[in-house]
Amino acid sequence: MAYDFDQIIDRKGTNALNTDGFRGYIFNADDSMTFPYADDEFIRMWVADMEFATPDFIREAIKNRLDRQILGYTKVFSPDYYQAVVSWTERRNDWTFPKEELVTAPGIIPALYELVSYICQSKDDKVLILTPSYAYFEKAVSANGNQLVTSQLIHKDGHFSMDFDDLEEKFNQEDIKLCIFCNPHNPTGRIWTEEELQRFGQLVQAHNTWLISDEIHCDIRRPGLAYHPFAKVLPDYDRLIVTFAQSKAFNMAGLMFSNVVIRNQELRQIWKANHYDFENPLSLAGNQAAYEKGDQWLDEMNAYLADNFTFTKSFIDQYLPQANFEIPGATYLAWVDVSAYLPDDVTDLPLYFANEAGVLLEGGDMFVNNSDGYIRLNLAMPQAILQEGLKRIKKLLTQKGH
Ligand SMILES: Cc1ncc(COP(=O)(O)O)c(C=O)c1O
Protein backbone atom coordinates (compact mmCIF):
# COMPACT_ATOMS: atom_id res chain seq x y z
CA MET A 1 0.00 0.00 0.00
CA ALA A 2 1.20 3.51 -0.82
CA TYR A 3 -0.85 5.05 1.99
CA ASP A 4 -0.53 4.51 5.73
CA PHE A 5 -3.90 3.92 7.38
CA ASP A 6 -2.30 2.80 10.65
CA GLN A 7 -1.15 6.32 11.41
CA ILE A 8 -2.79 7.75 14.53
CA ILE A 9 -3.52 11.44 14.07
CA ASP A 10 -4.05 13.87 16.93
CA ARG A 11 -7.21 15.90 16.30
CA LYS A 12 -6.99 17.90 19.50
CA GLY A 13 -7.40 21.64 19.04
CA THR A 14 -8.98 21.36 15.59
CA ASN A 15 -12.58 22.02 16.67
CA ALA A 16 -13.47 18.55 15.43
CA LEU A 17 -17.06 17.48 16.12
CA ASN A 18 -15.71 13.98 16.67
CA THR A 19 -13.47 14.98 19.60
CA ASP A 20 -15.08 18.13 20.96
CA GLY A 21 -18.74 17.94 20.00
CA PHE A 22 -19.93 14.62 21.37
CA ARG A 23 -21.63 16.05 24.47
CA GLY A 24 -23.90 18.20 22.39
CA TYR A 25 -24.51 15.81 19.50
CA ILE A 26 -24.93 12.50 21.30
CA PHE A 27 -26.10 13.57 24.74
CA ASN A 28 -27.74 16.89 24.04
CA ALA A 29 -25.63 18.26 26.89
CA ASP A 30 -23.13 21.05 27.42
CA ASP A 31 -19.54 21.07 28.67
CA SER A 32 -20.65 20.50 32.25
CA MET A 33 -21.46 16.84 31.50
CA THR A 34 -18.82 14.59 33.03
CA PHE A 35 -17.85 10.96 32.56
CA PRO A 36 -15.58 8.49 34.40
CA TYR A 37 -13.24 8.95 31.41
CA ALA A 38 -11.33 12.04 30.35
CA ASP A 39 -12.20 13.20 26.83
CA ASP A 40 -8.98 11.89 25.33
CA GLU A 41 -9.38 8.50 27.01
CA PHE A 42 -12.49 7.66 24.97
CA ILE A 43 -12.39 5.36 21.97
CA ARG A 44 -14.49 7.32 19.48
CA MET A 45 -16.60 5.15 17.19
CA TRP A 46 -19.48 7.54 16.68
CA VAL A 47 -19.89 10.30 14.08
CA ALA A 48 -19.42 9.29 10.44
CA ASP A 49 -16.05 10.75 9.68
CA MET A 50 -12.78 8.85 9.58
CA GLU A 51 -9.61 8.79 11.64
CA PHE A 52 -7.58 8.50 8.42
CA ALA A 53 -5.72 11.49 6.98
CA THR A 54 -7.56 13.35 4.25
CA PRO A 55 -5.45 12.28 1.24
CA ASP A 56 -2.30 14.20 0.33
CA PHE A 57 -3.46 15.08 -3.22
CA ILE A 58 -6.51 16.84 -1.78
CA ARG A 59 -4.46 18.82 0.73
CA GLU A 60 -2.04 19.63 -2.09
CA ALA A 61 -4.84 20.94 -4.33
CA ILE A 62 -6.05 23.16 -1.49
CA LYS A 63 -2.52 24.47 -0.91
CA ASN A 64 -2.11 25.17 -4.62
CA ARG A 65 -5.35 27.11 -4.66
CA LEU A 66 -4.19 29.01 -1.58
CA ASP A 67 -1.00 29.91 -3.40
CA ARG A 68 -3.06 31.75 -6.01
CA GLN A 69 -3.26 34.31 -3.18
CA ILE A 70 -6.77 35.71 -3.64
CA LEU A 71 -9.77 34.02 -2.06
CA GLY A 72 -12.56 36.18 -3.42
CA TYR A 73 -16.17 35.25 -4.21
CA THR A 74 -16.27 31.95 -6.03
CA LYS A 75 -18.80 29.90 -7.99
CA VAL A 76 -18.50 26.85 -10.21
CA PHE A 77 -17.95 28.65 -13.54
CA SER A 78 -15.41 26.39 -15.24
CA PRO A 79 -16.67 23.10 -16.78
CA ASP A 80 -13.74 21.31 -15.10
CA TYR A 81 -15.66 20.52 -11.95
CA TYR A 82 -18.56 18.89 -13.82
CA GLN A 83 -16.04 16.94 -15.95
CA ALA A 84 -14.33 15.63 -12.82
CA VAL A 85 -17.67 14.55 -11.33
CA VAL A 86 -19.09 12.73 -14.34
CA SER A 87 -15.77 11.17 -15.16
CA TRP A 88 -15.80 9.72 -11.62
CA THR A 89 -19.42 8.57 -11.62
CA GLU A 90 -18.92 7.00 -15.04
CA ARG A 91 -15.68 5.14 -14.37
CA ARG A 92 -16.44 4.11 -10.79
CA ASN A 93 -20.20 3.66 -10.77
CA ASP A 94 -21.28 3.47 -14.42
CA TRP A 95 -23.68 6.39 -14.55
CA THR A 96 -23.67 9.95 -15.75
CA PHE A 97 -25.98 12.92 -16.22
CA PRO A 98 -26.19 16.19 -18.19
CA LYS A 99 -24.33 19.23 -16.93
CA GLU A 100 -27.42 21.37 -16.40
CA GLU A 101 -28.78 18.89 -13.82
CA LEU A 102 -25.85 19.36 -11.42
CA VAL A 103 -26.02 21.85 -8.59
CA THR A 104 -23.86 22.00 -5.49
CA ALA A 105 -24.66 22.62 -1.84
CA PRO A 106 -22.72 23.14 1.37
CA GLY A 107 -23.46 19.55 2.40
CA ILE A 108 -26.20 17.03 1.81
CA ILE A 109 -28.01 17.89 5.04
CA PRO A 110 -28.48 21.55 4.01
CA ALA A 111 -29.55 20.31 0.55
CA LEU A 112 -32.15 18.01 2.14
CA TYR A 113 -33.59 20.85 4.20
CA GLU A 114 -33.88 22.97 1.08
CA LEU A 115 -35.31 20.25 -1.13
CA VAL A 116 -37.97 19.29 1.41
CA SER A 117 -39.04 22.92 1.69
CA TYR A 118 -39.24 23.31 -2.11
CA ILE A 119 -41.09 20.04 -2.72
CA CYS A 120 -43.40 19.97 0.31
CA GLN A 121 -45.10 23.34 0.10
CA SER A 122 -48.08 22.23 2.17
CA LYS A 123 -47.75 21.21 5.81
CA ASP A 124 -50.00 18.26 5.01
CA ASP A 125 -47.45 16.75 2.65
CA LYS A 126 -46.10 13.44 3.88
CA VAL A 127 -42.55 12.18 3.58
CA LEU A 128 -41.61 8.51 3.74
CA ILE A 129 -38.33 7.14 5.07
CA LEU A 130 -37.12 3.64 5.91
CA THR A 131 -36.13 2.96 9.49
CA PRO A 132 -33.71 2.66 11.15
CA SER A 133 -32.72 5.91 9.51
CA TYR A 134 -30.04 8.53 9.52
CA ALA A 135 -31.66 11.01 11.93
CA TYR A 136 -31.29 14.07 9.71
CA PHE A 137 -33.81 12.62 7.26
CA GLU A 138 -36.39 13.00 10.01
CA LYS A 139 -35.06 16.39 11.07
CA ALA A 140 -35.30 17.79 7.52
CA VAL A 141 -38.94 16.75 7.46
CA SER A 142 -39.92 18.03 10.90
CA ALA A 143 -38.03 21.32 10.39
CA ASN A 144 -40.35 22.02 7.46
CA GLY A 145 -43.39 21.05 9.52
CA ASN A 146 -44.26 18.00 7.42
CA GLN A 147 -45.51 14.63 8.48
CA LEU A 148 -43.15 11.69 8.63
CA VAL A 149 -44.23 8.21 7.56
CA THR A 150 -41.83 5.38 8.37
CA SER A 151 -41.54 1.88 7.01
CA GLN A 152 -39.45 -0.45 9.12
CA LEU A 153 -36.78 -2.61 7.56
CA ILE A 154 -37.02 -6.31 8.33
CA HIS A 155 -34.01 -7.81 10.09
CA LYS A 156 -33.45 -11.51 9.80
CA ASP A 157 -30.15 -13.19 10.69
CA GLY A 158 -28.03 -10.13 10.06
CA HIS A 159 -29.76 -9.34 6.77
CA PHE A 160 -31.92 -6.25 6.34
CA SER A 161 -34.63 -5.96 3.72
CA MET A 162 -37.48 -3.64 2.79
CA ASP A 163 -40.96 -4.65 3.87
CA PHE A 164 -42.74 -4.34 0.53
CA ASP A 165 -46.15 -5.29 1.92
CA ASP A 166 -45.88 -2.44 4.38
CA LEU A 167 -44.54 -0.09 1.71
CA GLU A 168 -47.42 -0.87 -0.65
CA GLU A 169 -49.88 -0.20 2.13
CA LYS A 170 -48.22 3.10 3.02
CA PHE A 171 -48.07 4.25 -0.59
CA ASN A 172 -51.72 3.32 -1.12
CA GLN A 173 -53.04 4.86 2.06
CA GLU A 174 -50.86 7.82 2.93
CA ASP A 175 -50.57 9.97 -0.19
CA ILE A 176 -46.80 10.26 0.09
CA LYS A 177 -45.36 13.38 -1.55
CA LEU A 178 -41.67 12.58 -1.14
CA CYS A 179 -39.39 9.67 -0.21
CA ILE A 180 -35.94 10.23 1.21
CA PHE A 181 -34.06 7.06 0.45
CA CYS A 182 -30.54 6.05 1.46
CA ASN A 183 -28.61 4.11 -1.20
CA PRO A 184 -26.51 2.38 0.15
CA HIS A 185 -28.24 2.50 3.52
CA ASN A 186 -27.04 4.14 6.72
CA PRO A 187 -26.98 2.59 9.34
CA THR A 188 -27.35 -0.99 8.05
CA GLY A 189 -24.80 -0.66 5.24
CA ARG A 190 -27.09 -2.48 2.81
CA ILE A 191 -26.29 -2.22 -0.88
CA TRP A 192 -29.78 -2.62 -2.30
CA THR A 193 -30.07 -5.03 -5.20
CA GLU A 194 -31.25 -3.81 -8.56
CA GLU A 195 -34.48 -5.79 -8.08
CA GLU A 196 -35.18 -4.14 -4.73
CA LEU A 197 -34.59 -0.70 -6.19
CA GLN A 198 -36.79 -1.49 -9.17
CA ARG A 199 -39.60 -2.58 -6.87
CA PHE A 200 -39.26 0.53 -4.75
CA GLY A 201 -38.98 2.62 -7.92
CA GLN A 202 -42.19 1.12 -9.30
CA LEU A 203 -44.08 2.22 -6.20
CA VAL A 204 -42.61 5.70 -6.47
CA GLN A 205 -43.49 5.99 -10.16
CA ALA A 206 -46.98 4.56 -9.74
CA HIS A 207 -47.75 7.26 -7.16
CA ASN A 208 -45.82 10.03 -8.91
CA THR A 209 -43.84 10.58 -5.70
CA TRP A 210 -40.71 12.70 -5.50
CA LEU A 211 -37.66 10.63 -4.65
CA ILE A 212 -34.40 11.84 -3.15
CA SER A 213 -31.79 9.10 -3.34
CA ASP A 214 -29.00 10.00 -0.93
CA GLU A 215 -25.94 8.17 -2.26
CA ILE A 216 -23.33 9.77 -0.02
CA HIS A 217 -21.98 6.39 1.12
CA CYS A 218 -21.80 4.85 -2.37
CA ASP A 219 -18.02 4.89 -2.81
CA ILE A 220 -17.25 3.15 0.46
CA ARG A 221 -17.77 -0.51 -0.39
CA ARG A 222 -16.22 -3.88 0.22
CA PRO A 223 -13.78 -4.55 -2.64
CA GLY A 224 -15.40 -6.15 -5.68
CA LEU A 225 -18.93 -5.00 -4.86
CA ALA A 226 -20.84 -2.58 -7.06
CA TYR A 227 -23.84 -0.51 -6.04
CA HIS A 228 -26.80 0.50 -8.18
CA PRO A 229 -27.24 4.23 -8.72
CA PHE A 230 -30.96 5.00 -8.60
CA ALA A 231 -30.51 7.13 -11.71
CA LYS A 232 -29.74 3.94 -13.65
CA VAL A 233 -32.69 2.09 -12.19
CA LEU A 234 -35.06 4.96 -13.08
CA PRO A 235 -33.38 6.41 -16.19
CA ASP A 236 -36.37 8.50 -17.23
CA TYR A 237 -38.09 9.41 -14.00
CA ASP A 238 -38.20 13.17 -13.81
CA ARG A 239 -38.95 13.40 -10.08
CA LEU A 240 -35.69 11.72 -9.04
CA ILE A 241 -33.07 13.77 -7.23
CA VAL A 242 -29.69 12.25 -6.41
CA THR A 243 -27.38 13.57 -3.71
CA PHE A 244 -23.78 12.43 -3.37
CA ALA A 245 -20.46 13.80 -2.19
CA GLN A 246 -16.72 13.37 -1.89
CA SER A 247 -16.95 14.12 1.82
CA LYS A 248 -17.50 10.65 3.29
CA ALA A 249 -15.18 8.66 1.04
CA PHE A 250 -12.26 11.10 1.30
CA ASN A 251 -12.77 12.30 4.87
CA MET A 252 -13.40 15.93 4.03
CA ALA A 253 -16.84 16.60 5.55
CA GLY A 254 -15.55 19.79 7.15
CA LEU A 255 -15.16 21.31 3.69
CA MET A 256 -18.98 21.48 3.44
CA PHE A 257 -19.55 20.54 -0.17
CA SER A 258 -21.91 18.15 -1.93
CA ASN A 259 -23.46 17.40 -5.31
CA VAL A 260 -27.16 17.38 -6.12
CA VAL A 261 -28.54 16.14 -9.42
CA ILE A 262 -32.00 17.55 -10.08
CA ARG A 263 -33.71 16.26 -13.20
CA ASN A 264 -36.93 18.21 -12.97
CA GLN A 265 -36.51 21.57 -14.67
CA GLU A 266 -39.08 23.38 -12.56
CA LEU A 267 -37.53 22.23 -9.30
CA ARG A 268 -34.11 23.22 -10.61
CA GLN A 269 -35.42 26.69 -11.29
CA ILE A 270 -36.82 26.94 -7.77
CA TRP A 271 -33.47 25.76 -6.42
CA LYS A 272 -31.56 28.30 -8.52
CA ALA A 273 -33.88 31.12 -7.56
CA ASN A 274 -33.52 30.44 -3.84
CA HIS A 275 -30.20 28.75 -3.23
CA TYR A 276 -27.20 30.85 -2.24
CA ASP A 277 -24.76 29.27 -4.69
CA PHE A 278 -21.36 30.69 -3.82
CA GLU A 279 -18.57 28.24 -3.06
CA ASN A 280 -15.61 28.15 -0.76
CA PRO A 281 -12.67 28.18 -3.23
CA LEU A 282 -10.57 25.85 -1.09
CA SER A 283 -13.45 23.39 -0.87
CA LEU A 284 -14.02 23.45 -4.57
CA ALA A 285 -10.34 22.77 -5.29
CA GLY A 286 -10.22 19.92 -2.78
CA ASN A 287 -13.42 18.30 -3.96
CA GLN A 288 -12.41 18.46 -7.61
CA ALA A 289 -9.06 16.87 -6.81
CA ALA A 290 -10.78 14.04 -4.94
CA TYR A 291 -12.61 12.90 -8.06
CA GLU A 292 -9.69 13.60 -10.38
CA LYS A 293 -7.02 11.81 -8.37
CA GLY A 294 -8.77 9.66 -5.79
CA ASP A 295 -8.94 6.17 -7.33
CA GLN A 296 -5.88 4.56 -5.82
CA TRP A 297 -6.32 6.08 -2.37
CA LEU A 298 -9.96 5.03 -2.25
CA ASP A 299 -9.17 1.48 -3.35
CA GLU A 300 -6.52 1.20 -0.65
CA MET A 301 -8.80 2.72 1.97
CA ASN A 302 -11.57 0.29 1.05
CA ALA A 303 -9.13 -2.62 1.29
CA TYR A 304 -7.97 -1.51 4.75
CA LEU A 305 -11.57 -1.07 5.82
CA ALA A 306 -12.46 -4.54 4.58
CA ASP A 307 -9.80 -5.92 6.95
CA ASN A 308 -11.35 -3.93 9.79
CA PHE A 309 -14.73 -5.47 9.01
CA THR A 310 -13.28 -8.98 8.88
CA PHE A 311 -11.53 -8.40 12.17
CA THR A 312 -14.71 -7.03 13.77
CA LYS A 313 -16.84 -9.89 12.49
CA SER A 314 -14.52 -12.58 13.83
CA PHE A 315 -14.12 -10.71 17.12
CA ILE A 316 -17.88 -10.52 17.58
CA ASP A 317 -18.41 -14.14 16.54
CA GLN A 318 -15.77 -15.29 18.99
CA TYR A 319 -16.49 -13.12 22.03
CA LEU A 320 -20.07 -11.94 21.61
CA PRO A 321 -21.74 -14.86 19.85
CA GLN A 322 -25.23 -13.73 20.76
CA ALA A 323 -24.78 -10.41 19.02
CA ASN A 324 -26.29 -10.26 15.57
CA PHE A 325 -23.98 -8.81 12.91
CA GLU A 326 -23.06 -9.46 9.29
CA ILE A 327 -20.47 -7.48 7.33
CA PRO A 328 -22.40 -4.99 5.19
CA GLY A 329 -21.64 -4.31 1.52
CA ALA A 330 -21.12 -0.58 2.01
CA THR A 331 -20.34 2.23 4.47
CA TYR A 332 -17.74 2.10 7.22
CA LEU A 333 -20.45 1.46 9.78
CA ALA A 334 -21.18 -1.75 11.65
CA TRP A 335 -24.81 -2.02 12.79
CA VAL A 336 -24.79 -4.56 15.58
CA ASP A 337 -27.70 -5.98 17.54
CA VAL A 338 -26.36 -6.36 21.09
CA SER A 339 -29.77 -6.64 22.77
CA ALA A 340 -29.00 -10.14 24.09
CA TYR A 341 -26.26 -8.63 26.25
CA LEU A 342 -27.97 -5.53 27.58
CA PRO A 343 -29.21 -5.32 31.15
CA ASP A 344 -32.97 -4.66 31.28
CA ASP A 345 -32.60 -1.21 32.80
CA VAL A 346 -30.35 0.16 30.04
CA THR A 347 -32.32 2.39 27.70
CA ASP A 348 -29.76 5.01 26.69
CA LEU A 349 -27.16 2.93 24.85
CA PRO A 350 -24.65 5.70 24.02
CA LEU A 351 -24.65 6.80 27.67
CA TYR A 352 -24.18 3.24 28.87
CA PHE A 353 -21.18 2.59 26.63
CA ALA A 354 -19.65 6.02 27.34
CA ASN A 355 -19.93 5.67 31.10
CA GLU A 356 -19.22 1.97 31.50
CA ALA A 357 -16.82 1.20 28.65
CA GLY A 358 -15.26 4.52 27.65
CA VAL A 359 -16.51 4.09 24.10
CA LEU A 360 -18.39 6.80 22.21
CA LEU A 361 -20.87 5.29 19.80
CA GLU A 362 -24.31 5.90 18.40
CA GLY A 363 -27.23 3.59 18.83
CA GLY A 364 -30.77 2.98 19.97
CA ASP A 365 -33.22 5.82 19.45
CA MET A 366 -30.71 8.01 17.61
CA PHE A 367 -31.98 6.30 14.41
CA VAL A 368 -35.65 7.36 14.47
CA ASN A 369 -37.18 3.94 15.26
CA ASN A 370 -36.71 0.21 14.74
CA SER A 371 -33.29 0.47 16.37
CA ASP A 372 -33.68 -0.59 20.01
CA GLY A 373 -30.77 -2.72 21.15
CA TYR A 374 -28.53 -1.81 18.19
CA ILE A 375 -25.24 0.02 18.30
CA ARG A 376 -23.53 1.65 15.33
CA LEU A 377 -19.77 1.35 15.28
CA ASN A 378 -17.65 3.47 12.97
CA LEU A 379 -14.77 1.24 11.82
CA ALA A 380 -12.86 3.82 9.76
CA MET A 381 -9.85 4.00 12.04
CA PRO A 382 -6.41 2.49 12.54
CA GLN A 383 -6.78 -1.13 13.57
CA ALA A 384 -4.97 -0.55 16.88
CA ILE A 385 -7.75 1.80 18.01
CA LEU A 386 -10.46 -0.48 16.66
CA GLN A 387 -9.08 -3.41 18.65
CA GLU A 388 -9.12 -1.40 21.87
CA GLY A 389 -12.69 -0.24 21.23
CA LEU A 390 -13.94 -3.76 20.60
CA LYS A 391 -12.07 -5.05 23.65
CA ARG A 392 -13.80 -2.47 25.84
CA ILE A 393 -17.22 -3.30 24.39
CA LYS A 394 -16.67 -7.00 24.96
CA LYS A 395 -15.47 -6.42 28.54
CA LEU A 396 -18.60 -4.48 29.40
CA LEU A 397 -21.06 -6.81 27.70
CA THR A 398 -19.59 -10.00 29.13
CA GLN A 399 -18.92 -8.82 32.66
CA LYS A 400 -20.49 -10.82 35.48
CA GLY A 401 -23.99 -9.86 36.48
CA HIS A 402 -25.16 -9.42 32.88
C1 LIG B 1 -27.01 9.24 4.74
C2 LIG B 1 -26.27 10.50 5.04
N1 LIG B 1 -26.57 11.63 4.39
C3 LIG B 1 -25.91 12.78 4.63
C4 LIG B 1 -24.91 12.84 5.59
C5 LIG B 1 -24.21 14.13 5.85
O1 LIG B 1 -24.00 14.83 4.69
P1 LIG B 1 -23.25 16.23 4.69
O2 LIG B 1 -22.10 16.16 5.61
O3 LIG B 1 -22.87 16.42 3.26
O4 LIG B 1 -24.26 17.26 5.12
C6 LIG B 1 -24.56 11.69 6.29
C7 LIG B 1 -23.53 11.73 7.32
O5 LIG B 1 -23.33 10.85 8.08
C8 LIG B 1 -25.26 10.49 6.01
O6 LIG B 1 -24.97 9.35 6.65
PDB file of N, CA, C and O and ligand atoms in Angstrom, residues 48 107-110 134 137 182 186 214 216-217 248, ligand 1:
ATOM      1  N   ALA A  48     -19.911   9.878  11.688  1.00  0.00           N
ATOM      2  CA  ALA A  48     -19.419   9.289  10.443  1.00  0.00           C
ATOM      3  C   ALA A  48     -18.387  10.176   9.764  1.00  0.00           C
ATOM      4  O   ALA A  48     -18.621  10.744   8.695  1.00  0.00           O
ATOM      5  N   GLY A 107     -23.167  20.765   1.664  1.00  0.00           N
ATOM      6  CA  GLY A 107     -23.459  19.545   2.400  1.00  0.00           C
ATOM      7  C   GLY A 107     -24.795  18.970   1.973  1.00  0.00           C
ATOM      8  O   GLY A 107     -25.657  19.685   1.458  1.00  0.00           O
ATOM      9  N   ILE A 108     -24.947  17.688   2.189  1.00  0.00           N
ATOM     10  CA  ILE A 108     -26.199  17.034   1.809  1.00  0.00           C
ATOM     11  C   ILE A 108     -27.309  17.386   2.806  1.00  0.00           C
ATOM     12  O   ILE A 108     -28.466  17.546   2.413  1.00  0.00           O
ATOM     13  N   ILE A 109     -26.961  17.528   4.069  1.00  0.00           N
ATOM     14  CA  ILE A 109     -28.009  17.890   5.043  1.00  0.00           C
ATOM     15  C   ILE A 109     -28.645  19.234   4.660  1.00  0.00           C
ATOM     16  O   ILE A 109     -29.869  19.319   4.543  1.00  0.00           O
ATOM     17  N   PRO A 110     -27.855  20.294   4.445  1.00  0.00           N
ATOM     18  CA  PRO A 110     -28.482  21.547   4.008  1.00  0.00           C
ATOM     19  C   PRO A 110     -29.297  21.375   2.720  1.00  0.00           C
ATOM     20  O   PRO A 110     -30.362  21.970   2.579  1.00  0.00           O
ATOM     21  N   TYR A 134     -30.883   7.383   9.194  1.00  0.00           N
ATOM     22  CA  TYR A 134     -30.036   8.528   9.518  1.00  0.00           C
ATOM     23  C   TYR A 134     -30.960   9.650  10.031  1.00  0.00           C
ATOM     24  O   TYR A 134     -31.926  10.026   9.357  1.00  0.00           O
ATOM     25  N   PHE A 137     -32.676  12.754   8.192  1.00  0.00           N
ATOM     26  CA  PHE A 137     -33.808  12.620   7.265  1.00  0.00           C
ATOM     27  C   PHE A 137     -35.077  13.073   7.993  1.00  0.00           C
ATOM     28  O   PHE A 137     -35.897  13.803   7.448  1.00  0.00           O
ATOM     29  N   CYS A 182     -31.988   6.092   1.255  1.00  0.00           N
ATOM     30  CA  CYS A 182     -30.539   6.047   1.461  1.00  0.00           C
ATOM     31  C   CYS A 182     -29.962   4.855   0.698  1.00  0.00           C
ATOM     32  O   CYS A 182     -30.287   3.703   0.995  1.00  0.00           O
ATOM     33  N   ASN A 186     -27.579   3.861   5.389  1.00  0.00           N
ATOM     34  CA  ASN A 186     -27.042   4.142   6.720  1.00  0.00           C
ATOM     35  C   ASN A 186     -28.206   4.008   7.692  1.00  0.00           C
ATOM     36  O   ASN A 186     -29.225   4.663   7.471  1.00  0.00           O
ATOM     37  N   ASP A 214     -30.232   9.489  -1.546  1.00  0.00           N
ATOM     38  CA  ASP A 214     -29.004   9.996  -0.933  1.00  0.00           C
ATOM     39  C   ASP A 214     -27.929   8.922  -1.069  1.00  0.00           C
ATOM     40  O   ASP A 214     -27.978   7.881  -0.400  1.00  0.00           O
ATOM     41  N   ILE A 216     -24.582   9.257  -0.592  1.00  0.00           N
ATOM     42  CA  ILE A 216     -23.326   9.773  -0.020  1.00  0.00           C
ATOM     43  C   ILE A 216     -22.349   8.654   0.352  1.00  0.00           C
ATOM     44  O   ILE A 216     -21.141   8.854   0.329  1.00  0.00           O
ATOM     45  N   HIS A 217     -22.863   7.471   0.684  1.00  0.00           N
ATOM     46  CA  HIS A 217     -21.976   6.385   1.117  1.00  0.00           C
ATOM     47  C   HIS A 217     -21.544   5.466  -0.037  1.00  0.00           C
ATOM     48  O   HIS A 217     -20.873   4.461   0.198  1.00  0.00           O
ATOM     49  N   LYS A 248     -17.625  11.869   2.462  1.00  0.00           N
ATOM     50  CA  LYS A 248     -17.498  10.651   3.286  1.00  0.00           C
ATOM     51  C   LYS A 248     -16.281   9.843   2.848  1.00  0.00           C
ATOM     52  O   LYS A 248     -15.458   9.442   3.652  1.00  0.00           O
TER      53      LYS A 248
HETATM   54  C1  LIG B   1     -27.010   9.238   4.737  1.00  0.00           C
HETATM   55  C2  LIG B   1     -26.268  10.497   5.039  1.00  0.00           C
HETATM   56  N1  LIG B   1     -26.566  11.627   4.390  1.00  0.00           N
HETATM   57  C3  LIG B   1     -25.913  12.784   4.633  1.00  0.00           C
HETATM   58  C4  LIG B   1     -24.907  12.840   5.586  1.00  0.00           C
HETATM   59  C5  LIG B   1     -24.210  14.132   5.853  1.00  0.00           C
HETATM   60  O1  LIG B   1     -24.002  14.834   4.695  1.00  0.00           O
HETATM   61  P1  LIG B   1     -23.251  16.233   4.693  1.00  0.00           P
HETATM   62  O2  LIG B   1     -22.098  16.155   5.615  1.00  0.00           O
HETATM   63  O3  LIG B   1     -22.871  16.421   3.259  1.00  0.00           O
HETATM   64  O4  LIG B   1     -24.262  17.265   5.117  1.00  0.00           O
HETATM   65  C6  LIG B   1     -24.563  11.687   6.289  1.00  0.00           C
HETATM   66  C7  LIG B   1     -23.526  11.733   7.322  1.00  0.00           C
HETATM   67  O5  LIG B   1     -23.328  10.845   8.082  1.00  0.00           O
HETATM   68  C8  LIG B   1     -25.259  10.490   6.009  1.00  0.00           C
HETATM   69  O6  LIG B   1     -24.971   9.350   6.647  1.00  0.00           O
END
